[in-house]
Coordinates of C-alpha atoms in Angstrom, one line a residue:
Chain A
M23 CA 18.3 -20.9 -13.0
A24 CA 16.4 -17.9 -11.8
E25 CA 15.5 -15.4 -14.4
V26 CA 13.8 -12.1 -13.4
L27 CA 11.5 -9.8 -15.3
I28 CA 11.0 -6.4 -13.8
V29 CA 8.1 -4.2 -14.9
A30 CA 9.3 -0.6 -15.4
E31 CA 7.5 2.3 -13.7
H32 CA 7.5 5.6 -15.6
D33 CA 5.4 8.7 -16.2
G34 CA 5.6 8.5 -20.0
A35 CA 8.8 10.4 -20.2
T36 CA 11.1 9.4 -17.4
L37 CA 11.8 6.1 -15.7
N38 CA 10.9 6.1 -12.0
A39 CA 13.8 5.5 -9.6
S40 CA 11.8 2.5 -8.3
T41 CA 12.9 0.5 -11.3
A42 CA 16.6 0.9 -10.6
R43 CA 15.9 -0.2 -7.0
C44 CA 14.1 -3.3 -8.3
V45 CA 17.1 -4.2 -10.3
S46 CA 19.3 -4.2 -7.2
C47 CA 16.9 -6.7 -5.6
A48 CA 16.6 -8.8 -8.8
E49 CA 20.4 -9.1 -9.0
E50 CA 20.4 -10.8 -5.6
I51 CA 17.9 -13.3 -6.9
A52 CA 19.2 -14.0 -10.4
G53 CA 22.6 -12.4 -10.9
D54 CA 22.8 -11.0 -14.4
Q55 CA 19.7 -12.8 -15.7
V56 CA 17.5 -9.7 -15.2
D57 CA 15.2 -8.2 -17.9
I58 CA 13.0 -5.1 -17.8
A59 CA 9.6 -4.7 -19.5
V60 CA 8.6 -1.2 -20.6
F61 CA 5.0 -0.8 -21.4
A62 CA 4.3 2.5 -23.2
D63 CA 2.6 4.1 -26.2
D64 CA 5.8 5.8 -27.3
G65 CA 8.6 4.2 -25.3
Q66 CA 11.8 4.2 -27.2
A67 CA 13.4 6.9 -24.9
L68 CA 12.1 5.1 -21.8
A69 CA 13.6 1.8 -23.1
A70 CA 16.9 3.6 -23.7
Q71 CA 16.9 4.8 -20.1
A72 CA 16.2 1.3 -18.8
A73 CA 19.0 -0.2 -21.0
K74 CA 21.5 2.1 -19.2
L75 CA 20.8 0.6 -15.8
A76 CA 23.7 -1.6 -14.7
G77 CA 23.0 -5.3 -14.4
V78 CA 20.1 -5.4 -17.0
R79 CA 20.4 -8.0 -19.7
T80 CA 17.5 -7.1 -22.1
V81 CA 14.9 -4.4 -22.2
L82 CA 11.6 -5.6 -23.6
L83 CA 9.6 -2.7 -25.2
I84 CA 5.9 -3.3 -25.6
E85 CA 4.4 -0.3 -27.4
R86 CA 0.7 0.1 -27.9
A87 CA -1.7 3.0 -27.7
E88 CA -3.5 1.4 -24.7
N89 CA -0.3 1.5 -22.7
A90 CA -0.2 5.3 -22.6
H91 CA -1.4 5.2 -18.9
P92 CA -0.5 2.7 -16.2
V93 CA -3.9 1.0 -16.0
A94 CA -3.5 -2.3 -14.2
A95 CA -6.3 -4.1 -16.0
V96 CA -4.6 -3.2 -19.3
L97 CA -1.0 -4.0 -18.4
A98 CA -1.6 -7.2 -16.3
P99 CA -2.6 -9.5 -19.2
Q100 CA 0.4 -8.3 -21.2
L101 CA 2.8 -8.8 -18.3
A102 CA 1.3 -12.2 -17.6
A103 CA 1.9 -13.2 -21.2
L104 CA 5.6 -12.2 -20.9
A105 CA 6.0 -13.8 -17.5
T106 CA 5.8 -17.4 -18.8
N107 CA 9.5 -17.2 -19.7
Y108 CA 10.6 -16.2 -16.3
S109 CA 11.0 -17.7 -12.8
H110 CA 10.3 -14.4 -11.1
V111 CA 8.4 -11.3 -12.0
L112 CA 9.0 -8.2 -9.9
G113 CA 7.5 -4.7 -9.6
P114 CA 8.1 -1.9 -7.1
S115 CA 5.9 -1.7 -4.0
T116 CA 4.8 1.8 -5.1
T117 CA 1.1 2.4 -5.9
F118 CA 1.9 1.5 -9.5
G119 CA 3.3 -2.0 -8.5
K120 CA 0.8 -2.7 -5.8
D121 CA -2.0 -2.0 -8.3
L122 CA -0.5 -4.2 -11.1
M123 CA 1.3 -7.1 -9.5
P124 CA -1.6 -8.9 -7.7
R125 CA -3.7 -8.7 -10.8
T126 CA -0.9 -10.2 -12.8
A127 CA -0.3 -12.9 -10.3
A128 CA -4.0 -13.9 -10.2
L129 CA -4.1 -14.1 -14.0
L130 CA -1.1 -16.5 -13.8
G131 CA -3.0 -18.5 -11.1
V132 CA -0.2 -17.8 -8.6
G133 CA 0.0 -15.9 -5.3
Q134 CA 2.1 -12.7 -4.8
L135 CA 4.7 -11.8 -2.2
S136 CA 4.5 -8.2 -1.0
D137 CA 7.3 -5.9 0.0
I138 CA 10.5 -7.9 -0.3
M139 CA 13.0 -6.2 2.1
A140 CA 15.7 -8.9 1.9
V141 CA 16.6 -11.8 -0.4
E142 CA 17.9 -14.9 1.5
S143 CA 17.7 -17.2 -1.5
P144 CA 15.8 -17.1 -4.8
Y145 CA 12.8 -18.5 -3.0
R146 CA 13.3 -17.2 0.6
F147 CA 12.7 -13.6 1.5
K148 CA 12.0 -11.3 4.4
R149 CA 9.1 -8.9 4.5
P150 CA 7.4 -6.7 7.1
I151 CA 4.0 -7.3 8.6
Y152 CA 1.9 -5.4 11.1
A153 CA 3.2 -2.0 9.9
G154 CA 6.8 -3.2 10.3
N155 CA 6.4 -4.3 13.9
A156 CA 7.3 -7.8 12.8
I157 CA 9.5 -9.2 10.1
V158 CA 8.6 -12.6 8.6
T159 CA 10.9 -14.9 6.7
V160 CA 8.9 -16.5 3.9
E161 CA 9.7 -19.5 1.8
A162 CA 8.0 -19.8 -1.6
N163 CA 7.3 -22.9 -3.6
T164 CA 9.9 -23.3 -6.3
G165 CA 7.4 -24.8 -8.7
A166 CA 5.3 -21.6 -9.3
T167 CA 6.3 -18.3 -10.9
L168 CA 7.2 -16.0 -8.1
V169 CA 5.4 -12.7 -8.5
A170 CA 6.5 -10.1 -6.0
T171 CA 6.7 -6.4 -5.1
V172 CA 10.0 -5.0 -3.9
R173 CA 10.0 -2.6 -0.9
T174 CA 11.9 0.1 -2.6
A175 CA 13.2 1.8 0.6
S176 CA 15.2 -1.4 1.3
Y177 CA 17.2 -1.2 -1.9
G178 CA 19.5 1.4 -3.4
Q179 CA 19.4 2.2 -7.1
T180 CA 21.6 0.2 -9.4
G181 CA 24.2 2.3 -11.2
S182 CA 24.1 3.5 -14.7
G183 CA 26.6 2.6 -17.5
G184 CA 24.7 -0.6 -18.6
A185 CA 24.2 -1.3 -22.3
A186 CA 21.3 -3.8 -22.5
A187 CA 19.8 -4.8 -25.8
I188 CA 16.4 -3.4 -26.5
E189 CA 13.9 -5.8 -28.1
R190 CA 10.4 -4.9 -29.3
R191 CA 7.8 -7.4 -28.2
E192 CA 4.2 -7.9 -29.0
T193 CA 1.8 -10.0 -27.0
D194 CA -1.5 -11.5 -28.1
A195 CA -3.0 -10.6 -24.8
S196 CA -6.6 -9.4 -25.0
I197 CA -6.9 -6.0 -23.5
P198 CA -10.1 -5.1 -21.7
A199 CA -11.8 -1.7 -22.2
H200 CA -13.7 -1.8 -18.9
T201 CA -11.2 0.4 -17.1
R202 CA -10.5 3.9 -18.4
F203 CA -8.0 6.4 -17.3
V204 CA -9.5 9.9 -17.0
E205 CA -6.9 12.2 -15.5
L206 CA -4.0 12.5 -13.1
R207 CA -4.1 15.5 -10.7
T208 CA -0.7 16.4 -9.3
A209 CA -0.3 18.9 -6.6
S210 CA 3.4 19.0 -6.8
D211 CA 4.9 21.3 -9.4
G212 CA 8.0 19.1 -9.9
S213 CA 10.4 21.7 -8.6
R214 CA 11.1 19.7 -5.4
P215 CA 12.9 16.4 -5.1
D216 CA 10.7 13.3 -5.2
L217 CA 9.9 11.9 -1.7
Q218 CA 10.9 8.3 -2.6
S219 CA 14.3 9.1 -4.0
A220 CA 15.1 12.2 -1.9
T221 CA 18.3 12.1 0.2
K222 CA 16.8 14.7 2.6
I223 CA 13.2 15.1 3.7
V224 CA 11.6 17.7 5.9
S225 CA 8.2 16.5 7.2
G226 CA 5.4 18.4 9.0
G227 CA 2.7 17.1 11.2
R228 CA -0.4 18.3 12.9
G229 CA 1.7 20.4 15.2
V230 CA 2.4 22.7 12.2
G231 CA -1.2 23.9 12.7
S232 CA -2.3 25.0 9.2
G233 CA -1.6 24.9 5.5
E234 CA -0.2 28.5 5.7
N235 CA 2.2 27.5 8.5
F236 CA 3.6 24.7 6.2
A237 CA 5.6 27.6 4.6
L238 CA 8.0 27.0 7.5
I239 CA 8.5 23.5 6.3
Y240 CA 8.9 24.5 2.7
D241 CA 11.4 27.2 3.6
L242 CA 13.6 24.8 5.5
A243 CA 13.3 22.2 2.8
E244 CA 14.3 24.8 0.2
K245 CA 17.4 25.6 2.2
L246 CA 18.4 21.9 2.5
G247 CA 17.4 21.0 -1.1
A248 CA 15.1 18.5 0.6
A249 CA 11.7 17.0 -0.4
V250 CA 8.7 17.9 1.7
G251 CA 6.6 15.2 3.5
A252 CA 3.8 15.1 6.0
S253 CA 2.1 12.8 8.5
R254 CA -1.3 11.4 7.9
A255 CA -2.8 13.9 10.5
A256 CA -1.5 16.8 8.5
V257 CA -2.9 15.4 5.2
D258 CA -6.3 14.6 6.9
A259 CA -6.4 18.1 8.3
G260 CA -6.0 19.5 4.7
Y261 CA -2.7 21.2 5.3
V262 CA -1.1 19.5 2.3
A263 CA -2.0 17.0 -0.5
N264 CA -2.1 13.3 -0.1
D265 CA 1.0 12.6 -2.2
L266 CA 3.1 14.0 0.6
Q267 CA 2.0 11.4 3.1
V268 CA 4.7 9.3 4.7
G269 CA 3.8 6.1 6.5
Q270 CA 2.2 2.6 6.4
T271 CA -0.4 3.7 4.0
G272 CA 1.5 6.5 2.4
K273 CA 5.1 6.5 1.1
I274 CA 7.9 4.5 2.6
V275 CA 11.0 6.7 2.5
A276 CA 14.7 6.1 3.0
P277 CA 16.5 9.5 3.0
D278 CA 19.9 10.1 4.6
L279 CA 18.3 12.8 6.7
Y280 CA 14.6 12.9 7.9
I281 CA 13.5 16.0 9.9
A282 CA 10.2 15.4 11.6
I283 CA 8.6 18.7 12.7
G284 CA 5.5 18.8 14.9
I285 CA 5.0 15.1 14.2
S286 CA 4.0 13.0 17.3
G287 CA 5.1 9.7 15.7
A288 CA 2.2 7.4 15.4
I289 CA 3.4 3.8 14.8
Q290 CA 2.0 4.0 11.2
H291 CA 4.2 7.1 10.5
L292 CA 7.3 5.5 12.1
T293 CA 6.8 2.5 9.7
G294 CA 7.4 4.9 6.8
I295 CA 10.7 6.3 8.1
K296 CA 12.5 3.4 9.7
D297 CA 15.0 3.2 6.9
A298 CA 16.1 6.8 7.2
G299 CA 19.8 7.3 7.9
T300 CA 19.4 10.0 10.6
I301 CA 16.0 11.0 12.1
V302 CA 15.7 14.4 13.7
A303 CA 12.6 15.3 15.7
I304 CA 11.5 18.7 16.7
N305 CA 8.4 18.7 18.9
K306 CA 7.3 20.6 22.0
D307 CA 5.9 17.4 23.6
E308 CA 8.9 15.7 25.2
D309 CA 6.8 12.4 25.6
A310 CA 6.0 12.2 21.9
P311 CA 6.8 8.7 20.5
I312 CA 8.8 10.3 17.7
F313 CA 11.6 10.8 20.2
D314 CA 11.8 7.0 20.7
V315 CA 13.1 6.6 17.2
A316 CA 14.8 10.0 16.7
D317 CA 18.6 10.0 16.5
I318 CA 18.6 13.7 17.4
G319 CA 15.7 15.1 19.4
L320 CA 15.0 18.8 20.2
V321 CA 12.1 19.5 22.6
T322 CA 11.0 23.0 21.7
D323 CA 8.4 25.2 20.1
L324 CA 8.7 24.6 16.3
F325 CA 7.5 28.1 15.5
T326 CA 10.6 29.6 16.9
A327 CA 13.0 26.8 16.2
V328 CA 12.3 26.1 12.6
P329 CA 12.9 29.7 11.3
E330 CA 16.0 29.8 13.5
L331 CA 17.2 26.5 12.0
T332 CA 16.5 27.7 8.4
D333 CA 18.6 30.9 9.1
A334 CA 21.4 29.0 10.8
L335 CA 21.9 26.7 7.8
G336 CA 23.6 29.5 5.8
D337 CA 22.9 30.3 2.2
Chain B
M145 CA -27.8 -1.2 -8.4
Q146 CA -29.1 -4.2 -6.7
R147 CA -26.4 -5.2 -4.3
I148 CA -23.0 -4.3 -2.9
L149 CA -20.8 -7.0 -1.3
V150 CA -18.5 -5.7 1.4
C151 CA -15.6 -7.9 2.7
L152 CA -14.6 -7.6 6.3
K153 CA -11.5 -9.1 7.8
R154 CA -11.1 -9.8 11.5
V155 CA -7.7 -8.4 12.6
V156 CA -5.9 -7.3 15.7
D157 CA -7.3 -3.9 16.7
Y158 CA -5.6 -0.8 15.3
N159 CA -4.7 0.5 18.7
V160 CA -3.1 -2.7 20.0
R161 CA 0.7 -2.8 20.1
V162 CA 1.4 -6.3 18.7
R163 CA 3.7 -8.6 20.6
L164 CA 5.7 -11.5 19.2
K165 CA 5.9 -15.0 20.6
P166 CA 9.4 -15.5 21.9
D167 CA 10.0 -18.6 19.8
G168 CA 9.5 -16.8 16.6
S169 CA 6.4 -18.7 15.7
G170 CA 4.2 -15.6 15.2
V171 CA 2.2 -12.8 16.8
V172 CA 0.4 -13.2 20.1
L173 CA -3.3 -13.3 19.4
D174 CA -4.6 -14.8 22.6
G175 CA -6.6 -12.3 24.7
V176 CA -5.9 -9.5 22.2
K177 CA -8.7 -7.1 21.2
M178 CA -9.9 -7.9 17.6
S179 CA -11.8 -5.6 15.3
I180 CA -12.9 -5.1 11.7
N181 CA -9.9 -4.2 9.6
P182 CA -10.1 -0.3 9.5
F183 CA -9.9 -0.1 5.7
D184 CA -12.8 -2.6 5.5
E185 CA -14.8 -0.6 7.9
I186 CA -14.4 2.4 5.6
A187 CA -15.5 0.2 2.7
L188 CA -18.6 -0.7 4.6
E189 CA -19.3 2.9 5.5
E190 CA -19.1 3.8 1.8
A191 CA -21.5 1.1 0.8
L192 CA -24.0 2.3 3.5
R193 CA -23.8 5.8 2.2
I194 CA -24.4 4.6 -1.4
R195 CA -27.5 2.8 -0.1
E196 CA -28.6 5.9 1.9
R197 CA -28.4 7.9 -1.3
G198 CA -30.8 5.4 -2.9
E199 CA -28.3 4.1 -5.4
V200 CA -28.3 0.4 -4.2
E201 CA -31.0 -1.8 -2.7
E202 CA -28.9 -4.1 -0.4
V203 CA -25.6 -4.2 1.4
V204 CA -24.2 -7.7 2.2
V205 CA -21.2 -8.1 4.4
A206 CA -19.0 -11.2 4.1
S207 CA -16.0 -12.5 6.0
I208 CA -13.7 -15.6 5.8
G209 CA -12.3 -17.0 9.0
T210 CA -13.1 -18.8 12.2
S211 CA -16.5 -18.6 13.9
D212 CA -15.1 -15.7 15.9
S213 CA -15.4 -13.5 12.8
Q214 CA -19.2 -13.5 13.5
Q215 CA -18.4 -10.7 16.0
Q216 CA -17.1 -8.5 13.2
L217 CA -20.0 -9.4 10.9
R218 CA -22.4 -8.5 13.8
T219 CA -20.6 -5.1 14.1
G220 CA -21.1 -4.7 10.3
L221 CA -24.8 -5.5 10.7
A222 CA -25.0 -3.0 13.5
M223 CA -23.4 -0.4 11.3
G224 CA -26.3 -1.0 8.9
A225 CA -25.5 -3.9 6.6
D226 CA -28.7 -5.9 5.6
R227 CA -27.3 -9.4 6.0
A228 CA -24.1 -11.3 6.5
V229 CA -22.3 -14.4 5.2
L230 CA -19.4 -16.1 7.0
V231 CA -17.2 -18.6 5.1
E232 CA -15.9 -20.6 8.1
T233 CA -12.4 -22.0 8.2
D234 CA -9.7 -22.3 10.8
A235 CA -7.0 -22.2 8.1
Q236 CA -4.9 -19.2 7.4
L237 CA -5.7 -18.5 3.7
E238 CA -3.3 -16.7 1.3
P239 CA -4.8 -13.7 -0.6
L240 CA -5.2 -15.8 -3.8
T241 CA -7.3 -18.3 -1.9
V242 CA -9.2 -15.5 -0.3
A243 CA -9.9 -14.0 -3.8
R244 CA -11.1 -17.4 -5.0
T245 CA -13.4 -17.7 -2.1
L246 CA -14.8 -14.2 -2.6
L247 CA -15.3 -15.1 -6.3
A248 CA -17.5 -18.1 -5.1
L249 CA -19.5 -15.6 -3.0
V250 CA -19.7 -13.2 -6.0
D251 CA -21.2 -16.1 -8.1
R252 CA -23.9 -16.6 -5.4
E253 CA -24.6 -13.0 -4.7
N254 CA -24.2 -11.3 -8.1
P255 CA -23.1 -7.9 -6.6
D256 CA -22.9 -4.8 -8.8
L257 CA -20.0 -3.7 -6.7
V258 CA -17.6 -5.3 -4.3
L259 CA -16.0 -3.0 -1.8
L260 CA -13.2 -3.9 0.5
G261 CA -10.2 -2.3 2.2
K262 CA -7.0 -1.7 0.2
Q263 CA -5.0 -3.8 2.7
A264 CA -5.5 -5.6 6.0
I265 CA -3.4 -4.1 8.8
D266 CA -2.1 -7.5 9.9
A267 CA -0.4 -8.9 6.9
D268 CA -0.3 -5.6 5.0
N269 CA -0.5 -7.5 1.7
N270 CA -2.7 -5.2 -0.4
Q271 CA -3.6 -7.9 -2.9
T272 CA -7.2 -9.2 -2.5
A273 CA -9.2 -6.6 -4.4
Q274 CA -6.9 -6.8 -7.4
M275 CA -6.8 -10.6 -7.4
L276 CA -10.6 -10.9 -7.1
A277 CA -11.1 -8.5 -10.0
A278 CA -8.6 -10.5 -12.2
L279 CA -10.3 -13.8 -11.4
W280 CA -13.8 -12.3 -12.0
Q281 CA -12.5 -10.6 -15.2
R282 CA -13.9 -7.3 -14.1
P283 CA -12.3 -3.9 -13.4
H284 CA -10.7 -2.8 -10.2
A285 CA -10.0 0.6 -8.8
V286 CA -7.8 0.5 -5.7
F287 CA -6.7 3.1 -3.1
V288 CA -9.9 5.0 -3.6
S289 CA -10.6 8.2 -1.8
E290 CA -13.7 9.3 -3.7
L291 CA -16.4 7.2 -5.4
S292 CA -19.4 8.1 -7.4
I293 CA -21.8 5.7 -9.1
D294 CA -23.2 6.7 -12.5
G295 CA -25.6 4.2 -13.9
A296 CA -23.6 1.3 -15.4
A297 CA -20.2 2.8 -14.5
A298 CA -18.4 4.3 -11.4
T299 CA -15.9 7.1 -11.2
A300 CA -13.1 6.6 -8.7
V301 CA -10.5 9.0 -7.4
R302 CA -7.4 7.0 -6.5
E303 CA -4.6 8.1 -4.1
V304 CA -1.4 7.3 -6.1
D305 CA 2.2 8.3 -5.5
A306 CA 2.0 11.2 -8.0
G307 CA -1.2 12.6 -6.7
L308 CA -4.8 11.7 -7.5
E309 CA -5.7 9.5 -10.4
V310 CA -9.3 9.5 -11.7
V311 CA -10.5 6.3 -13.4
E312 CA -13.8 5.2 -14.8
V313 CA -14.8 1.6 -14.4
D314 CA -17.8 -0.4 -15.9
L315 CA -19.9 -2.2 -13.3
P316 CA -19.7 -4.7 -11.8
A317 CA -16.3 -3.8 -10.4
V318 CA -14.1 -4.2 -7.4
V319 CA -13.2 -1.1 -5.4
S320 CA -10.7 -0.9 -2.5
S321 CA -10.8 1.9 0.0
D322 CA -8.1 4.2 1.1
L323 CA -8.2 6.1 4.5
R324 CA -9.7 9.3 3.2
L325 CA -12.7 7.8 1.5
N326 CA -14.9 8.6 4.5
E327 CA -15.1 8.5 8.3
P328 CA -17.1 5.4 9.5
R329 CA -20.0 6.0 11.8
Y330 CA -20.2 4.9 15.4
V331 CA -22.5 2.1 16.2
K332 CA -25.3 2.9 18.7
L333 CA -26.7 0.4 21.2
P334 CA -30.2 0.0 19.7
E335 CA -28.5 -0.9 16.4
I336 CA -26.5 -3.6 18.1
M337 CA -29.7 -5.0 19.5
K338 CA -31.4 -4.8 16.1
A339 CA -28.4 -6.5 14.4
K340 CA -28.9 -9.6 16.5
K341 CA -32.0 -10.3 14.5
K342 CA -30.4 -9.9 11.1
L343 CA -29.5 -12.9 9.0
L344 CA -26.0 -14.3 9.4
E345 CA -25.5 -17.3 7.2
T346 CA -22.5 -19.6 7.6
I347 CA -20.9 -21.7 4.9
A348 CA -18.2 -24.2 5.5
F349 CA -15.1 -23.4 3.4
A350 CA -14.8 -27.0 2.4
E351 CA -18.3 -26.9 0.8
L352 CA -17.0 -24.4 -1.8
G353 CA -14.5 -26.9 -3.2
I354 CA -11.7 -24.2 -3.5
D355 CA -8.1 -25.1 -4.0
A356 CA -6.4 -23.9 -0.8
T357 CA -2.9 -25.0 -1.5
S358 CA -0.3 -22.7 0.0
Q359 CA 2.4 -21.2 -2.1
F360 CA 4.2 -19.6 0.8
S361 CA 5.2 -20.7 4.2
V362 CA 6.4 -18.5 7.1
V363 CA 9.7 -19.8 8.4
S364 CA 9.9 -17.4 11.3
T365 CA 8.5 -14.1 12.7
D366 CA 11.0 -11.8 14.3
P367 CA 11.1 -8.3 15.8
P368 CA 12.4 -5.6 13.5
P369 CA 16.0 -4.4 14.0
E370 CA 16.1 -1.7 16.6
R371 CA 17.5 1.7 16.0
A372 CA 20.4 2.8 18.2
Q373 CA 19.4 5.1 21.1
G374 CA 19.4 8.7 20.0
I375 CA 20.5 11.9 21.8
R376 CA 18.7 15.0 22.9
V377 CA 20.0 18.5 22.1
D378 CA 18.8 21.6 23.9
S379 CA 19.1 24.3 21.2
V380 CA 18.9 24.9 17.5
E381 CA 22.6 25.8 17.7
A382 CA 23.5 22.4 19.1
L383 CA 21.3 20.7 16.5
V384 CA 23.1 22.4 13.7
A385 CA 26.5 21.6 15.2
E386 CA 25.4 17.9 15.5
L387 CA 24.2 17.8 11.9
K388 CA 27.4 19.4 10.6
S389 CA 29.5 17.0 12.6
R390 CA 27.7 14.1 11.0
G391 CA 28.2 15.5 7.6
L392 CA 24.4 15.9 7.0
V393 CA 24.5 19.6 6.2
D394 CA 27.2 21.8 4.7
G395 CA 29.6 23.7 6.8

């Protein structure tokens, strides 16, 4: 029987939505045999949030001072120690999970599967390669613990209303002191929806032209209650901070509505938006590759169209 | 520091649009342009800059793969690496096996720092740096966009979902590069000529005695599902009407 342990992602106060997405994937692997591990220094409230996720059997709470920040070298030995009771250990394919899961797998002496996008059986999965230009079906040996990351854009969040038991756990894992968290610099002020859980995203590219011009993108996003994203070109040009980047090496998003403005549509960007419900493209270059994937395309100058669109959307 | 080890993977060039074999057995590699994985190229550039600042004596590039990977190592030497090591194998190795192989190289070379790309653009796994660090029982800092060396430690700025995270790691350590760490230099012809004289050592994979058992097998390789053909609208007004009719905006 498959039993899954999911490592919870959080910021110390709130559980990240990626955790509820991992539960949806885990249920396809192991039904109701799904536990969540919460590593924190003060994690009772976080554990309570995890316990409410539908489909979770038990929440394991591992509290120690070293767990205040998500340092992979600190968490991996603890997660590896807990993993021995499970057939599968899952984390989200966010920067948190990508950092932690391979280290955990190597400590267990096993490989790791990245970016599960579909579960065909407890040991057979689909995952993207070549920036999503190909999908491989992979079969894993049943004899080894399966450590994997879940491509969060492929799964919805499990519901709330669960009432899992919370159990405190201690591990005898030895924790290295060679990796030290210094600080987290966040550009976003938290007033805008998070890119990876937003239902609407307005994204700007190099065509927006400057950081000041990004006000056009923010104004439209404000009107729609949308998150703001950007292409790599816009981030490289310094228009916006790196945490807004959508694409192969940035964030993979799955909103209902994705509005790409002044984005040409490099293949690495398209990889990040393939799961969007409806893609709208506004670009003055009618040959831009973004129009190949757009559900609704508008060939026009963004500097007149975007303010017009913002106005047209009412109050 | 005495030495930085940089790992280079030979992959299908960034600009090539990959094609799949019709029988689902994989990606067409015959006659396709191959290059250094771009993230690894950034890692090498960073190592060279550290050497140019006088903070390390030697930069060694290593690759694991067929003898064709010599081309990418020669490019690395032309960029400025001092010498190269190829672990030769025709087998497709999983990241854990790659990490074990790199650990064997680490044991031979005793680097103060191992630099490599955060992921290879073929399999997009994003695992090797983290696994090598775990096996080596040393720190890792991955997705790094700024790196400074300070005696026995390094400070890394990491690109994470929430913004930029700063960590300090004791050396030796493993660092994986993100795109904005630097912009790699172009190789000039005289350097390509010079690189031909640099040492490129080859080790047979079998000589290292590494367990290469596969945990995963690829059953099939298929094209991604295609999105339905979209429509064009000719005005903002028409766009708004379309969005409303699909229930995507109010009104």
